[in-house]
CSV table of C-alpha atoms in Angstrom, one decimal:
chain,number,residue,atom,x,y,z
A,234,UNK,CA,-16.4,-0.7,-9.0
A,235,UNK,CA,-17.2,2.9,-10.0
A,236,UNK,CA,-14.9,2.7,-13.0
A,237,UNK,CA,-15.7,0.7,-16.0
A,238,UNK,CA,-12.7,1.5,-18.2
A,239,UNK,CA,-9.2,2.9,-18.3
A,240,UNK,CA,-7.9,4.5,-21.4
A,241,UNK,CA,-4.9,6.4,-22.7
A,242,UNK,CA,-5.6,9.8,-24.4
A,243,UNK,CA,-3.5,12.4,-26.1
A,244,UNK,CA,-3.6,15.5,-23.9
A,245,UNK,CA,-1.8,18.8,-23.5
A,246,UNK,CA,1.2,18.1,-21.4
A,247,UNK,CA,4.0,20.1,-19.7
A,248,UNK,CA,7.6,19.2,-20.3
A,249,UNK,CA,10.6,20.2,-18.2
A,250,UNK,CA,13.9,20.5,-19.9
A,251,UNK,CA,17.2,21.0,-18.0
A,252,UNK,CA,19.8,23.0,-19.9
A,253,UNK,CA,23.6,22.6,-19.7
A,254,UNK,CA,23.8,24.9,-16.7
A,255,UNK,CA,21.3,22.9,-14.7
A,256,UNK,CA,18.4,25.3,-15.0
A,257,UNK,CA,15.0,24.0,-15.9
A,258,UNK,CA,12.7,25.5,-18.5
A,259,UNK,CA,9.2,24.3,-19.2
A,260,UNK,CA,7.1,24.2,-22.3
A,261,UNK,CA,3.9,22.6,-23.4
A,262,UNK,CA,3.1,20.0,-26.0
A,263,UNK,CA,1.1,16.9,-26.7
A,264,UNK,CA,1.6,13.9,-24.4
A,265,UNK,CA,-0.3,10.9,-23.1
A,266,UNK,CA,-2.6,10.9,-20.1
A,267,UNK,CA,-4.6,8.2,-18.3
A,268,UNK,CA,-8.3,8.7,-18.2
A,269,UNK,CA,-10.7,6.7,-16.0
A,270,UNK,CA,-14.2,6.3,-17.3
A,271,UNK,CA,-17.0,6.0,-14.7
A,272,UNK,CA,-19.9,3.6,-14.8
A,273,UNK,CA,-22.0,6.7,-15.8
A,274,UNK,CA,-19.7,7.4,-18.7
A,275,UNK,CA,-17.9,10.5,-17.3
A,276,UNK,CA,-14.2,10.8,-17.9
A,277,UNK,CA,-11.8,11.7,-15.1
A,278,UNK,CA,-8.2,12.4,-15.7
A,279,UNK,CA,-6.0,10.3,-13.4
A,280,UNK,CA,-4.4,13.4,-11.9
A,281,UNK,CA,-7.9,14.4,-10.7
A,282,UNK,CA,-8.6,11.0,-9.2
A,283,UNK,CA,-8.4,10.1,-5.6
A,284,UNK,CA,-5.2,8.6,-4.1
A,285,UNK,CA,-7.1,5.4,-3.5
A,286,UNK,CA,-8.1,5.1,-7.2
A,287,UNK,CA,-4.6,5.7,-8.2
A,288,UNK,CA,-3.3,3.1,-5.8
A,289,UNK,CA,-5.8,0.5,-7.0
A,290,UNK,CA,-4.9,1.2,-10.7
A,291,UNK,CA,-1.2,0.9,-9.8
A,292,UNK,CA,-1.7,-2.5,-8.1
A,293,UNK,CA,-3.9,-3.8,-11.0
A,294,UNK,CA,-1.1,-2.7,-13.5
A,295,UNK,CA,1.4,-4.7,-11.4
A,296,UNK,CA,-0.8,-7.8,-11.3
A,297,UNK,CA,-1.0,-7.8,-15.1
A,298,UNK,CA,2.6,-6.8,-15.7
A,299,UNK,CA,4.5,-9.5,-17.6
A,300,UNK,CA,7.7,-8.6,-15.6
A,301,UNK,CA,6.8,-7.4,-12.1
A,302,UNK,CA,9.5,-5.7,-10.1
A,303,UNK,CA,11.6,-7.7,-7.6
A,304,UNK,CA,10.9,-5.3,-4.7
A,305,UNK,CA,7.9,-3.0,-4.2
A,306,UNK,CA,7.9,-0.4,-1.5
A,307,UNK,CA,4.5,1.1,-0.6
A,308,UNK,CA,4.3,3.9,2.0
A,309,UNK,CA,1.0,4.1,3.8
A,310,UNK,CA,-1.3,2.3,1.3
A,311,UNK,CA,-4.2,3.3,3.5
A,312,UNK,CA,-3.9,6.9,2.4
A,313,UNK,CA,-7.0,7.9,0.3
A,314,UNK,CA,-8.6,4.5,0.8
A,315,UNK,CA,-11.8,4.0,2.7
A,316,UNK,CA,-10.9,1.8,5.7
A,317,UNK,CA,-13.4,-0.9,4.8
A,318,UNK,CA,-11.7,-1.1,1.3
A,319,UNK,CA,-8.3,-1.8,2.8
A,320,UNK,CA,-8.9,-5.5,2.6
A,321,UNK,CA,-9.2,-5.2,-1.2
A,322,UNK,CA,-5.8,-3.5,-1.3
A,323,UNK,CA,-4.3,-6.4,0.6
A,324,UNK,CA,-6.2,-8.9,-1.6
A,325,UNK,CA,-4.6,-7.3,-4.7
A,326,UNK,CA,-1.2,-7.4,-3.1
A,327,UNK,CA,-1.7,-11.1,-2.2
A,328,UNK,CA,-2.7,-11.8,-5.8
A,329,UNK,CA,0.7,-10.7,-6.9
A,330,UNK,CA,2.1,-13.4,-4.7
A,331,UNK,CA,0.0,-16.0,-6.5
A,332,UNK,CA,2.0,-15.8,-9.7
A,333,UNK,CA,2.2,-19.0,-11.8
A,334,UNK,CA,5.1,-21.2,-10.8
A,335,UNK,CA,8.4,-20.1,-12.2
A,336,UNK,CA,7.4,-16.5,-12.5
A,337,UNK,CA,9.2,-14.0,-10.2
A,338,UNK,CA,7.2,-12.7,-7.3
A,339,UNK,CA,7.9,-9.3,-5.9
A,340,UNK,CA,8.8,-8.8,-2.2
A,341,UNK,CA,6.5,-6.2,-0.6
A,342,UNK,CA,7.5,-3.8,2.1
A,343,UNK,CA,4.6,-1.7,3.4
A,344,UNK,CA,4.7,1.0,6.0
A,345,UNK,CA,1.6,2.0,7.9
A,346,UNK,CA,0.3,3.8,10.9
A,347,UNK,CA,-3.1,2.1,10.4
A,348,UNK,CA,-4.4,-0.5,12.8
A,349,UNK,CA,-7.1,-1.2,10.2
A,350,UNK,CA,-4.5,-2.2,7.6
A,351,UNK,CA,-2.5,-4.2,10.1
A,352,UNK,CA,-5.6,-6.2,10.9
A,353,UNK,CA,-5.4,-7.7,7.4
A,354,UNK,CA,-2.1,-9.4,8.1
A,355,UNK,CA,-0.9,-12.3,10.3
A,356,UNK,CA,1.8,-11.7,12.9
A,357,UNK,CA,4.3,-13.7,10.8
A,358,UNK,CA,4.0,-11.0,8.1
A,359,UNK,CA,4.6,-7.9,10.3
A,360,UNK,CA,7.8,-6.3,11.6
A,361,UNK,CA,7.6,-3.4,14.0
A,362,UNK,CA,10.1,-0.6,13.4
A,363,UNK,CA,10.9,1.8,16.3
A,364,UNK,CA,13.6,3.8,17.8
A,365,UNK,CA,14.6,2.7,21.2
A,366,UNK,CA,13.6,5.4,23.7
A,367,UNK,CA,12.5,7.6,20.9
A,368,UNK,CA,16.0,8.3,19.6
A,369,UNK,CA,19.0,6.3,18.5
A,370,UNK,CA,19.1,3.4,16.0
A,371,UNK,CA,15.9,1.9,14.6
A,372,UNK,CA,15.1,-1.6,15.8
A,373,UNK,CA,13.2,-4.1,13.8
A,374,UNK,CA,11.2,-6.6,15.8
A,375,UNK,CA,9.2,-9.3,14.0
A,376,UNK,CA,5.7,-9.5,15.6
A,377,UNK,CA,5.9,-13.3,15.5
A,378,UNK,CA,8.6,-13.0,18.2
A,379,UNK,CA,6.1,-11.2,20.6
A,380,UNK,CA,5.5,-13.7,23.4
A,381,UNK,CA,2.0,-15.2,23.4
A,382,UNK,CA,0.9,-13.2,20.3
A,383,UNK,CA,-1.4,-16.1,19.1
A,384,UNK,CA,-3.0,-16.4,22.5
A,385,UNK,CA,-3.5,-12.7,22.7
A,386,UNK,CA,-5.3,-12.8,19.4
A,387,UNK,CA,-7.5,-15.6,20.7
A,388,UNK,CA,-9.9,-17.3,18.4
A,389,UNK,CA,-10.7,-14.1,16.5
A,390,UNK,CA,-11.6,-12.3,19.7
A,391,UNK,CA,-9.1,-9.6,18.9
A,392,UNK,CA,-7.7,-8.2,15.7
A,393,UNK,CA,-3.9,-7.7,15.2
A,394,UNK,CA,-4.5,-4.0,14.7
A,395,UNK,CA,-6.4,-3.7,18.0
A,396,UNK,CA,-3.5,-5.3,19.9
A,397,UNK,CA,-0.9,-3.0,18.2
A,398,UNK,CA,-3.1,0.1,18.8
A,399,UNK,CA,-3.9,-0.7,22.5
A,400,UNK,CA,-0.6,-2.1,23.7
A,401,UNK,CA,2.7,-0.4,23.7
A,402,UNK,CA,5.6,-2.1,21.9
A,403,UNK,CA,7.1,-2.8,25.3
A,404,UNK,CA,3.8,-4.5,26.4
A,405,UNK,CA,3.7,-6.6,23.2
A,406,UNK,CA,7.3,-7.8,23.7
A,407,UNK,CA,7.2,-8.2,27.5
A,408,UNK,CA,8.8,-11.5,28.6
A,409,UNK,CA,10.8,-11.6,25.3
């Protein structure tokens, strides 16, 4: 909400060129840059914007893309986003899944360490990844397979992120 416009501007840019030996050289020239205009009329170059603003802009670009990607990997989308705004990030991601019929919908894979972000999802949408005993191969365990997960969540008494934060994976999957 603090930005009213996004525009492309010609800006001084750095270019890197690799020669035939594999060494890079750099130079400067004119290029294109993204500028965010605040509601007060100030201009902020995207490279000076917060990680959260860049993430939101990327998700909005994907929503309006005529050909979205088939697979989208987002590592720790909570980085740079105020915790109470994480629901907006999830809402934007869900909007990508509401594509008109016949239009391809990307598959999303998110990684997170945030119980706040996890709270925005249903157990059917979450798979926990962990190494058994801290080493060895990585195991994938869909949270929907955790016994009594719905009962543990109750009628909104607990959030999914709270359960994940307060219980070990062994506790979550006990009796499985």
